Structure formats: C-alpha cells, structure tokens
CSV table of C-alpha atoms in Angstrom, one decimal:
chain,number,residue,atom,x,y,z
A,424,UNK,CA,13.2,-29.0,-4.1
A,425,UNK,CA,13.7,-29.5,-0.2
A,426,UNK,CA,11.2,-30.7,2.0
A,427,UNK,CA,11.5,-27.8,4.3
A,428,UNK,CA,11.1,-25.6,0.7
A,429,UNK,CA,8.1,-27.2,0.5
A,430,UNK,CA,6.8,-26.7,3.7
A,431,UNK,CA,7.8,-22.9,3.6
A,432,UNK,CA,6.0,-22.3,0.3
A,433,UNK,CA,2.9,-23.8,0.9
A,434,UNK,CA,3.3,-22.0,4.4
A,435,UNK,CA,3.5,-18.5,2.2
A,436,UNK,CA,0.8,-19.3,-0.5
A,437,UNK,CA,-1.7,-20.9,2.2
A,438,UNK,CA,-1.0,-17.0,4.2
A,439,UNK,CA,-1.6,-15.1,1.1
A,440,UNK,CA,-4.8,-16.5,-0.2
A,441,UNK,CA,-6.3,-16.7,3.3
A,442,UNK,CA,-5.2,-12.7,4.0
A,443,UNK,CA,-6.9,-11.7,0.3
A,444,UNK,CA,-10.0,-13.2,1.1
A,445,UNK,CA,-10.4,-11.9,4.8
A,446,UNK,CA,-9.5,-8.4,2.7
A,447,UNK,CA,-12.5,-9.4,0.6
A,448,UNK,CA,-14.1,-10.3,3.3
A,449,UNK,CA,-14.0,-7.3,5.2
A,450,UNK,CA,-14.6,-5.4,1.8
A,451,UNK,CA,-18.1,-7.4,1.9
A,452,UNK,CA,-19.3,-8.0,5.4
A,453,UNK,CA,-18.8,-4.3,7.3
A,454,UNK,CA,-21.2,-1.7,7.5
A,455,UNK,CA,-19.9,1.5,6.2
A,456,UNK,CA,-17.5,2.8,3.7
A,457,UNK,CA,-15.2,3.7,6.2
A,458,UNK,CA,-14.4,0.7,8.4
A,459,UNK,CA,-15.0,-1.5,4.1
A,460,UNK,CA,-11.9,0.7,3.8
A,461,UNK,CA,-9.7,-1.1,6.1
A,462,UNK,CA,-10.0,-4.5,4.7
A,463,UNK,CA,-8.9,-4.4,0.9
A,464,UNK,CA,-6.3,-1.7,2.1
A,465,UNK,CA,-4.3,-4.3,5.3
A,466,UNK,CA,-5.3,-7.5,4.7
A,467,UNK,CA,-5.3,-7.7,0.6
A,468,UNK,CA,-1.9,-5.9,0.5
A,469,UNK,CA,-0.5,-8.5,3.0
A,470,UNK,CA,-1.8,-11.8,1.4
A,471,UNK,CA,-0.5,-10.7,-2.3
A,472,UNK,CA,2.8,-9.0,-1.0
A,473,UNK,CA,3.0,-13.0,0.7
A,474,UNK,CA,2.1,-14.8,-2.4
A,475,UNK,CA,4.5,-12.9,-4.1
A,476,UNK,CA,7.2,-13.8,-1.6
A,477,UNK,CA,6.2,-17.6,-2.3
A,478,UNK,CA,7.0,-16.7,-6.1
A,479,UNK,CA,10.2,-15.3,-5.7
A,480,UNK,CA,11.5,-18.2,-3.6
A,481,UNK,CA,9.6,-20.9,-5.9
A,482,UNK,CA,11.2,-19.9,-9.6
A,483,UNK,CA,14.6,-18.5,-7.4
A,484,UNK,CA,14.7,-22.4,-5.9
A,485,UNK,CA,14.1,-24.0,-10.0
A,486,UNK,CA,17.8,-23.5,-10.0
A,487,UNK,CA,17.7,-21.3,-13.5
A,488,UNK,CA,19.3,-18.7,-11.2
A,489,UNK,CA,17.6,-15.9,-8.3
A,490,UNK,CA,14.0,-14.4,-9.4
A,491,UNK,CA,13.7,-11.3,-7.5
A,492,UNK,CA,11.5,-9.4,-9.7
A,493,UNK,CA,8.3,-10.2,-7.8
A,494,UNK,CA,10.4,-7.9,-4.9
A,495,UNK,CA,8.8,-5.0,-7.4
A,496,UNK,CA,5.4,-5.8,-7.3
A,497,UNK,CA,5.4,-5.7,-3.5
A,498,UNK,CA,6.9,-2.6,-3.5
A,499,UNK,CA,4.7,-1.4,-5.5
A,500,UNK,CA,1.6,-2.5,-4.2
A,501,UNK,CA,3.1,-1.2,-0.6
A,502,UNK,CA,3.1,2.1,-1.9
A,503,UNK,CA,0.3,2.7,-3.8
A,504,UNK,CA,-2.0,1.2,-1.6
A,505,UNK,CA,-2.0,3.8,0.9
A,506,UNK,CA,-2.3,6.4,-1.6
A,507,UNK,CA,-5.4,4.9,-3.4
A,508,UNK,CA,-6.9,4.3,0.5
A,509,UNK,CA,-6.1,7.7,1.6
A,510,UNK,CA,-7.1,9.2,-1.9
A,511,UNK,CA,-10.4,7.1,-1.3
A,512,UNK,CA,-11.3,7.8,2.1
A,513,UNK,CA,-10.8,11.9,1.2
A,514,UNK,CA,-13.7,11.4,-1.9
A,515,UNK,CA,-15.6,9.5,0.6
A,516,UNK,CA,-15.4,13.0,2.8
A,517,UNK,CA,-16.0,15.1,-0.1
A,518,UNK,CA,-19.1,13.4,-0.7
A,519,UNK,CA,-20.3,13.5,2.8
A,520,UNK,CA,-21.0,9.9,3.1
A,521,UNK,CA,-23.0,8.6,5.7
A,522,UNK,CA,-20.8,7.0,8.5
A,523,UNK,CA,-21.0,4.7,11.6
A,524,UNK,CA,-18.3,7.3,13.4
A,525,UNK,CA,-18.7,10.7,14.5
A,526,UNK,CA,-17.9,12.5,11.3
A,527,UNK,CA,-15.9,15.7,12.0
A,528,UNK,CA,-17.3,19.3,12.1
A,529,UNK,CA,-15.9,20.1,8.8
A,530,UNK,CA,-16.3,17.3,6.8
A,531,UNK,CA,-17.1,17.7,3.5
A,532,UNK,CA,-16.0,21.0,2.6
A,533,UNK,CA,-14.8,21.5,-0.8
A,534,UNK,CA,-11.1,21.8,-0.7
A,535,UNK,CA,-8.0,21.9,-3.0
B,606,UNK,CA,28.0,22.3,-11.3
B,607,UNK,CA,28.0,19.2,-9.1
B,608,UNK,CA,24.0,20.0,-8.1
B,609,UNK,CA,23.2,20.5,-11.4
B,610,UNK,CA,24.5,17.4,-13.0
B,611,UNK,CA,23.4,15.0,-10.1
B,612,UNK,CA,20.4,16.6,-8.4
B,613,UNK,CA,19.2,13.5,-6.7
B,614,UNK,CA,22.3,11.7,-5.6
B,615,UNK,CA,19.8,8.7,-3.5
B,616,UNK,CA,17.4,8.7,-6.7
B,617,UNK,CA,20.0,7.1,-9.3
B,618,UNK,CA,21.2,4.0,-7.3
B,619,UNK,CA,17.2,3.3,-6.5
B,620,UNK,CA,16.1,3.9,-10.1
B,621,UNK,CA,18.9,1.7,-11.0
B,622,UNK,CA,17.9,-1.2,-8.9
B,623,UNK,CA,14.5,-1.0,-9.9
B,624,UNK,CA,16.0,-1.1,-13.6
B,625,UNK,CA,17.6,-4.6,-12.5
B,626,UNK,CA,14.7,-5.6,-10.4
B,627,UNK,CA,12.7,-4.8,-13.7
B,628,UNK,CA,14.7,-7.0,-16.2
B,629,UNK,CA,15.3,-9.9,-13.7
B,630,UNK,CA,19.6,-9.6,-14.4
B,631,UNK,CA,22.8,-8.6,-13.2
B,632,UNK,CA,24.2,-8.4,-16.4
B,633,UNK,CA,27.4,-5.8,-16.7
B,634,UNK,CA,25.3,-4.3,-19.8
B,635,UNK,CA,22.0,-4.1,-17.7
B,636,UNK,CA,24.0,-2.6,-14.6
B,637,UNK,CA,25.5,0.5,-17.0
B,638,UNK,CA,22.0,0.8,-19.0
B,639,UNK,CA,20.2,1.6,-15.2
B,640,UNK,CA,22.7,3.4,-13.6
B,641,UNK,CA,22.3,5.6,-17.1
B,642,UNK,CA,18.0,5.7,-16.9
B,643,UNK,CA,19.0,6.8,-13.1
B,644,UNK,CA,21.0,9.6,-13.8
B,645,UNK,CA,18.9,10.8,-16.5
B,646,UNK,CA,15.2,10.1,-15.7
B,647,UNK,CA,15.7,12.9,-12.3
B,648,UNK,CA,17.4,15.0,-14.9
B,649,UNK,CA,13.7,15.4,-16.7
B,650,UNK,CA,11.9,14.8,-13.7
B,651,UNK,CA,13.7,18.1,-11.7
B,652,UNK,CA,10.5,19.6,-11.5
B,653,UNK,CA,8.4,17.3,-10.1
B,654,UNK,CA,11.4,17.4,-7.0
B,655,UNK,CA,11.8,20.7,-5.9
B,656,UNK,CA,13.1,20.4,-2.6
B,657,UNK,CA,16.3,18.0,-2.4
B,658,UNK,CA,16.2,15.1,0.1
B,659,UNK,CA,18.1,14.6,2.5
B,660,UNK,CA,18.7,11.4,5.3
B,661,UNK,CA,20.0,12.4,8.2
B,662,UNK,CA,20.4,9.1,10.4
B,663,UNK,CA,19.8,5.9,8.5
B,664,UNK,CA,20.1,3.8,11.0
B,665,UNK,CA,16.9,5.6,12.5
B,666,UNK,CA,15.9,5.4,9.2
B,667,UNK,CA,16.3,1.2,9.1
B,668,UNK,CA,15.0,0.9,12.4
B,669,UNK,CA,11.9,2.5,11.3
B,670,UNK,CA,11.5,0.1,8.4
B,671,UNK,CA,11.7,-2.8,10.5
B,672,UNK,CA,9.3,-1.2,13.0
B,673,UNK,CA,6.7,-1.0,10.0
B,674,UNK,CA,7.0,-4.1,8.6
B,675,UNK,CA,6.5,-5.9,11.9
B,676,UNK,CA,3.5,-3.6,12.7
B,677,UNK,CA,1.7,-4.7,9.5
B,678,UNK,CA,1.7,-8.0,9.9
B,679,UNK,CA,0.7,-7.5,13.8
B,680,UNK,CA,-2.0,-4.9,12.1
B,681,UNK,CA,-2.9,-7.7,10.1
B,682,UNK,CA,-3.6,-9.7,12.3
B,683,UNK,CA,-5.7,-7.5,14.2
B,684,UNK,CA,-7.6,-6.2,11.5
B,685,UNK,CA,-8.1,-10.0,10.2
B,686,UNK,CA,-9.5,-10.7,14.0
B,687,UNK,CA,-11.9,-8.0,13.6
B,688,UNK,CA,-13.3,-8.6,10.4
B,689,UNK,CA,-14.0,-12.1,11.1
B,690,UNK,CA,-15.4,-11.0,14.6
B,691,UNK,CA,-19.0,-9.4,15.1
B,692,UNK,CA,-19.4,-6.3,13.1
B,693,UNK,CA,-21.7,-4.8,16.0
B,694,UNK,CA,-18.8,-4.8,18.3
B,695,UNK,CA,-16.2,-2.1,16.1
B,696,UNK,CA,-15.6,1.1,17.3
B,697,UNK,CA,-15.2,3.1,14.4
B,698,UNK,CA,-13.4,6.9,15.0
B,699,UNK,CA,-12.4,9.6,13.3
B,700,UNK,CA,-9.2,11.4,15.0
B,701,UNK,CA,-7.8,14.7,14.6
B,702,UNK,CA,-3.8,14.0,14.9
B,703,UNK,CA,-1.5,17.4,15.1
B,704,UNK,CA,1.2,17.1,13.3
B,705,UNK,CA,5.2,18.2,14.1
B,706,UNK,CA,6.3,17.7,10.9
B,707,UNK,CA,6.7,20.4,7.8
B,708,UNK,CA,8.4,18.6,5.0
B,709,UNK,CA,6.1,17.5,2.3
B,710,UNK,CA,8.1,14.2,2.1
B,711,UNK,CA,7.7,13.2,5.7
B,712,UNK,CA,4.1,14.0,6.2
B,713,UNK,CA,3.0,11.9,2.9
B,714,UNK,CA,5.6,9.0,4.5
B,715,UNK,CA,3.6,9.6,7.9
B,716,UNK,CA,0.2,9.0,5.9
B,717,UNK,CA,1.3,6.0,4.3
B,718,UNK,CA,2.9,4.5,7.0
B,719,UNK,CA,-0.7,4.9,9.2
B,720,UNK,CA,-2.6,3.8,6.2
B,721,UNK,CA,-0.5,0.4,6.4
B,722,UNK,CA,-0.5,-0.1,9.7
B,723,UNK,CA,-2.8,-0.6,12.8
B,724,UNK,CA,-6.2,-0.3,12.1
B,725,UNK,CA,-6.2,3.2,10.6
B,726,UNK,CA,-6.6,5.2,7.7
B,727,UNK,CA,-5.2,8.5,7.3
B,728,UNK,CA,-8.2,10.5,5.6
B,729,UNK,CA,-7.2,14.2,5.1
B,730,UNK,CA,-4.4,16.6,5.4
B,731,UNK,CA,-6.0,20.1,7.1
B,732,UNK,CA,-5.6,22.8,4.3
B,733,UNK,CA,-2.8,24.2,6.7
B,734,UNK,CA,-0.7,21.2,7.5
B,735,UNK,CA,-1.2,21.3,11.2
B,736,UNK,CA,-3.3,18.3,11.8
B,737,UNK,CA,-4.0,14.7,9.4
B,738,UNK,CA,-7.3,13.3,9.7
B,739,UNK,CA,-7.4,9.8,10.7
B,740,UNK,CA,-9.8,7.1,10.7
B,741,UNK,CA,-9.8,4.1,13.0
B,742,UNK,CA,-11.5,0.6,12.2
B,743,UNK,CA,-11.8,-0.3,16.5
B,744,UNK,CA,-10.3,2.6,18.4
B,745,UNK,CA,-11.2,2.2,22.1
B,746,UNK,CA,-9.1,5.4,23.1
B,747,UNK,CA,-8.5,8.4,20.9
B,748,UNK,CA,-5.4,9.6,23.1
B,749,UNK,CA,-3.7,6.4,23.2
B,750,UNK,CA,-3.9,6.3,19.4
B,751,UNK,CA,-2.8,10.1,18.9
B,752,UNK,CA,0.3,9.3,21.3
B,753,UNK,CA,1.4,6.2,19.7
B,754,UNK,CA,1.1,7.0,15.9
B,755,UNK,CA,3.3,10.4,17.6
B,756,UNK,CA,5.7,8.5,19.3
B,757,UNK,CA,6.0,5.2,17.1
B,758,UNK,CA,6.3,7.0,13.6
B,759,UNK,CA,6.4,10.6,13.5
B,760,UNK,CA,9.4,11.2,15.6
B,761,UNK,CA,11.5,9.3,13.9
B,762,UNK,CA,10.3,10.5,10.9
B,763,UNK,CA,11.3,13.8,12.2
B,764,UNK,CA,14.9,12.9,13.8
B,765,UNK,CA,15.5,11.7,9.9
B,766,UNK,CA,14.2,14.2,7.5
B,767,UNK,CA,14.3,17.1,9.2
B,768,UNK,CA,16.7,18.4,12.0
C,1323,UNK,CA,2.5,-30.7,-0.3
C,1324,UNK,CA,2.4,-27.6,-2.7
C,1325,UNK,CA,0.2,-29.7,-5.2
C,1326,UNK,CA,-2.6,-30.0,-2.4
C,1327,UNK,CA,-2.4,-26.4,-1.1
C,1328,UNK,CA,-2.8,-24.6,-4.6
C,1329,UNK,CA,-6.2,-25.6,-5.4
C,1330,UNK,CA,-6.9,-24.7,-1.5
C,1331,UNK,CA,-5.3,-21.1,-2.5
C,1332,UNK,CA,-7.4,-20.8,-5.8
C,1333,UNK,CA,-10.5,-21.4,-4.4
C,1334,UNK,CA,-10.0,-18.9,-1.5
C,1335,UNK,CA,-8.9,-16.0,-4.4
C,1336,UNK,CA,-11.8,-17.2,-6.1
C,1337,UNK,CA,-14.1,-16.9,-3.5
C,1338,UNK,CA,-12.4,-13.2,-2.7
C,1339,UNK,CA,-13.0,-12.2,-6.3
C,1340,UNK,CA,-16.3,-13.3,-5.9
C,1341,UNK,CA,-17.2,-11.3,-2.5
C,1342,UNK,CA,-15.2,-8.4,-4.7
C,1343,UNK,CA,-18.0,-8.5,-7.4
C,1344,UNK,CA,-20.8,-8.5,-5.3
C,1345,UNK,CA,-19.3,-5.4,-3.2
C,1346,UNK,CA,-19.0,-4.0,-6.8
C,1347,UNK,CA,-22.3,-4.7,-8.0
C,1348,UNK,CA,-23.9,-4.0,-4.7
C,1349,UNK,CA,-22.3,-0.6,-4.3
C,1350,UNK,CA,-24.4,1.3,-3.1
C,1351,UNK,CA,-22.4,4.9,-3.0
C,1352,UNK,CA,-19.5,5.4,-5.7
C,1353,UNK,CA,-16.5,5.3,-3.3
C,1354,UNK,CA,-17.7,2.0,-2.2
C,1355,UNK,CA,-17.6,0.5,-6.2
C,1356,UNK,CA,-14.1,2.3,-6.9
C,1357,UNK,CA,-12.7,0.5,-3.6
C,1358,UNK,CA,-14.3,-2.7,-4.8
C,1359,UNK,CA,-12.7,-2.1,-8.6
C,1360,UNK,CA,-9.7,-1.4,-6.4
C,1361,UNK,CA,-9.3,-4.6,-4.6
C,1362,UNK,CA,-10.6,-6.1,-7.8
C,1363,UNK,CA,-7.5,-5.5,-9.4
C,1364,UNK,CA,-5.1,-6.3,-6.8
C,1365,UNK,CA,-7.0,-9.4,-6.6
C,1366,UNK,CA,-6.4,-10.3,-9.9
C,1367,UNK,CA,-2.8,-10.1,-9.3
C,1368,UNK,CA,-2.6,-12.3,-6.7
C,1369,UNK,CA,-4.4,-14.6,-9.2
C,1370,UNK,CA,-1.8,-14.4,-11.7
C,1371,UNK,CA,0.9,-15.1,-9.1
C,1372,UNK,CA,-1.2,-18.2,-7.9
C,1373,UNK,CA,-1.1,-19.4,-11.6
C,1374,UNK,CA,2.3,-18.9,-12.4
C,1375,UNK,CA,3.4,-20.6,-9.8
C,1376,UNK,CA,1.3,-23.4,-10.6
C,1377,UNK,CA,2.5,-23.8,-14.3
C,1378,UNK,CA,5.4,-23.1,-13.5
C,1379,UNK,CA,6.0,-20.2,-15.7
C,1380,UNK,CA,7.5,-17.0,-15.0
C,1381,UNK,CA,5.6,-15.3,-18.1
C,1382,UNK,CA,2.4,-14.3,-15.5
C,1383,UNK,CA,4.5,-11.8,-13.6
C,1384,UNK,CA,4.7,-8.9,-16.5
C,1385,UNK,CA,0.7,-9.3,-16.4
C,1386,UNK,CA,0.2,-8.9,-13.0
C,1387,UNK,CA,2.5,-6.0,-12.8
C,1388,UNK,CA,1.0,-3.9,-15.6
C,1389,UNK,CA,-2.6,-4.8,-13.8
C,1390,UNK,CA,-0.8,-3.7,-10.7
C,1391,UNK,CA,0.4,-0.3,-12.4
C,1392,UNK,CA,-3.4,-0.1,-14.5
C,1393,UNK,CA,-5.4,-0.4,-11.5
C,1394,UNK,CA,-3.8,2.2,-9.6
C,1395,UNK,CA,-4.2,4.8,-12.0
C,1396,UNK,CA,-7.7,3.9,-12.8
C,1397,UNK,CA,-8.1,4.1,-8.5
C,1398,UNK,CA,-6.5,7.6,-8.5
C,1399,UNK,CA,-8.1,9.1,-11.7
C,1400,UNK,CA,-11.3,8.1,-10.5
C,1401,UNK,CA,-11.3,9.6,-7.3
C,1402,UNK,CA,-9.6,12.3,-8.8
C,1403,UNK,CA,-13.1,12.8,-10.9
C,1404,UNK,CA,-15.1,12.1,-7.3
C,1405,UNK,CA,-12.9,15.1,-5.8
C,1406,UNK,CA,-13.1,17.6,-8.5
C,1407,UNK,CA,-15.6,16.5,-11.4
C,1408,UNK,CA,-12.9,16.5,-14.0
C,1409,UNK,CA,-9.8,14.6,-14.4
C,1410,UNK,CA,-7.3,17.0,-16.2
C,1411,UNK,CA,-7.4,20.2,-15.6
C-alpha cells in the first residue's frame, strides 16, 4: 500500500468515527426529542457512509481485485435513514411530545 | 405486450447492479443471474408500483445528486458545529412548507432529501398533500428556509418527474 | 499511520455506543429510546466496518449489512406500533 493510501484511509476512518460520535453526541447532549433527532439522523449516517468508503478502498487496494460491496450499505443506510427519522419524528407528533419549538396547531391529531 | 412483460424498464438494470453489488463479482454467470432477479422481482412486485416512472431530464436529474451529496456534508458540518456548540443557543422550528409537487415519488424523494440535508427534518405530510411539515434544528428565518428547500430541491424534482 | 488511527477510531465508536446506551436507558419518552435503539444499530455497523478493516477480513461486511437491514425494520415496526397500537393490520 501507498503512502498517500495511507494517508487517505486514515483520513476517511479518522472522519467516520469522529462524525458517529458527534451523532451520539448530539443523540445525548440536546434537550428535546426534536432537535436529539437531528444528530443520529446527519451526523451518524455521514461518519458510517465514510467508514464504509475507507473499507471499500482498503480491501479494493489488497490487490485480490475491486470491493465495492460496501457501496450497498451506504446506500442503504442513505435511504432508510430518512424514512426511520421522518417515520420517528411523525410518532413523536402523534404522541404530543413536549417540545422546545412552537409545536403546530394541529399536532397530534390522529391521522392515517 | 411490451408494458406487460417489462413494466419497470429503470428497475431491472438497478436491481441487477445491486445483484452484483450484492455478490461482490462481475462474473458472466452473476451478470445473467441479476439481469434475470431484475426482470422478474418487478414482475411480482407490480403491485406495490402502480404508477410507472418516468425521468424526464437526467442531467437535471445528476445535477441534483451532486447538489445533495455536497449539501450533506456541508449539513454536516453544520449540524456537527451546533451540537458541539451551547445547546441554549438553538433555535428549534417547526415550518409549514407548501408543496408543488403531486407525484407520490417526488414528494417521498423531497422528504428524504430534507431529512439528509441542512439541519431539518421533514415531520409530516398534511392529509391532503398540499404542505410537508418540517422541523428545523437552528432556523433563524422561516422564509429563507421555505424558499431554499423550494428553490434548491423541489423544482428540480419537479422539472424531472413531472412535466 | 492506519495502525495508530484505528484504536483512535475504536475508542470514539465506543464512546458513541456508550452515549447511545445511556440515551437508551435514560429515555425518558418512547420515541426518544427507539431513536437511541436506532442509532444503536447503525452504530454497530460502523463497528463491524472498523473491525474488519482492522483484521483484515472482508467476512464482517454480511454482518453489518443484515444489522443494517434488522435495525431498520425493527425502527419502522416500532413506530409503526407508536402510530397505530398494532403492527399488522
């Protein structure tokens, strides 16, 4: 492996694992369940979509040919976070949950 | 005949990629075995895809890729800066955005793209489909937000799924 | 250079699992535990990743996709069951 490969990987893995723990960090340190929601969703998503770009290019640079199944993952993860945030933050409504915004007129109202 | 046997023409040359993605080869054998599971897995799933889809510019459609993938880092970043900053200071929101859009496809891709990107959630879809709920993590103006999600991701959206 | 960031990387998904679990255990409204089992999981996958890289084997990544695909439909059917009370209806 290069020395530049180097450099670039532990760039990548070094950008992952601080990203998932500001994600965590967020997930822990904010006040209500709506702004908690941001963290895990942005930051988390980022950090393992990077680490996972650090493990393609690590076992596609081993020379036993190009890895490019970690490309799935990230896609995956890119499209289901969203849904699980958005799918979150509508139960959070549901429930009428206390909030540090204005919470709109309607909020709450069972719906289908 | 043609719409019948083939009723997701995009769908088979995705599910096959994801196939090679999947097994980690190019094989000749893989590359027939996924083009197969993509013509026959929207064959059984017809009825979970009512409406076709169609593309109409994808080079809009590529641009608007690229814009997203640069926003979420830059949202990243943001978000990061605010998390680490004093809790106190955010300026939580929730925003009422009206919506242009009517195909069920572009609204959820609308959602999902504000989810990932600056700062925001999307939270609910009215009953109606007129307007998407959104929740910001620091918004310091509501109209700046409502313009830019409208002007950054839903007209493009638009130009490309519907006409 | 790789050899002295790893254990840097661990420890930061360790300390993120950790902050996870206390978000998880602390709750306090059901939302707020489902988002924490949530990143729990996606956690964990960035914990496999870290570890196959760092053994070298490619053997982690079908683990850390099936927790991927696991963990989402444990996210949706549980707020599924926050939204309606049931899960299949």
């Amino acid at each position: 492996m290069s020395e530049m490969m180097d450099y670039v990987l532990s760039f990548l893995i070094l950008t992952g694992a601080v990203f998932t723990f500001i994600g965590s960090l967020g997930l822990a340190r904010l006040r209500d369940f709506y702004t908690r929601l941001h963290g895990p969703t942005k930051a988390t998503t980022l950090g393992v979509g990077s680490l996972l770009v650090a493990s393609a290019v690590y076992f596609s640079t081993r020379g036993e040919g190009v890895s490019l199944h970690e490309v799935l993952v990230t896609l995956f993860l890119f499209i289901t976070a969203p849904v699980s945030a958005h799918l979150l933050a509508k139960a959070a409504l549901h429930l009428r949950l206390k909030s540090l915004a204005k919470a709109p007129e309607e909020a709450g109202r069972p719906e289908t | 005949m043609f719409r019948r046997l083939l009723p997701h023409p995009l769908l088979t040359p995705a599910l096959a990629a994801v196939w090679l993605l999947l097994v980690n080869s190019a094989a000749p054998g893989h590359i027939v075995l996924g083009l197969f599971l993509g013509w026959a897995i929207p064959l059984f799933t017809l009825r979970f895809w009512p409406e076709p889809v169609r593309i109409r510019r994808p080079l809009t459609l590529l641009r608007f890729v690229m814009v997203v993938l640069y926003d979420i880092v830059v949202a990243n970043l943001a978000v990061a800066r605010r998390i680490l900053g004093r809790p106190e200071r955010l300026r939580p929101a929730f925003v009422e955005v009206p919506l242009a859009l009517t195909s069920d496809l572009a609204i959820s891709l609308l959602a999902n793209t504000i989810c990932l990107t600056p700062g925001t959630v999307s939270a609910r879809l009215a009953p109606d489909r007129a307007s998407l709920l959104v929740h910001g993590l620091d918004v310091a103006d509501a109209q700046a937000l409502i313009h830019s999600i409208k002007q950054r991701y839903e007209a493009p959206l638009k130009e490309v799924f519907e006409c | 250079m790789l050899t002295s960031v790893i254990p840097i990387a661990f420890a930061l998904v360790g300390a993120a699992l950790a902050l996870t679990l206390w978000r998880l255990l602390a709750g306090p409204s059901a939302p707020d535990r489902i988002l924490a089992l949530d990143t729990l999981y996606v956690n964990t996958v960035a914990l496999l990743v870290l570890l196959g890289i760092h053994l070298g084997s490619a053997l982690y990544f079908e683990a850390a996709l099936l927790i991927a695909l696991m963990g989402f439909v444990g996210t949706v059917a549980l707020c599924k069951y926050l939204l309606r009370g049931d899960i299949i209806e």
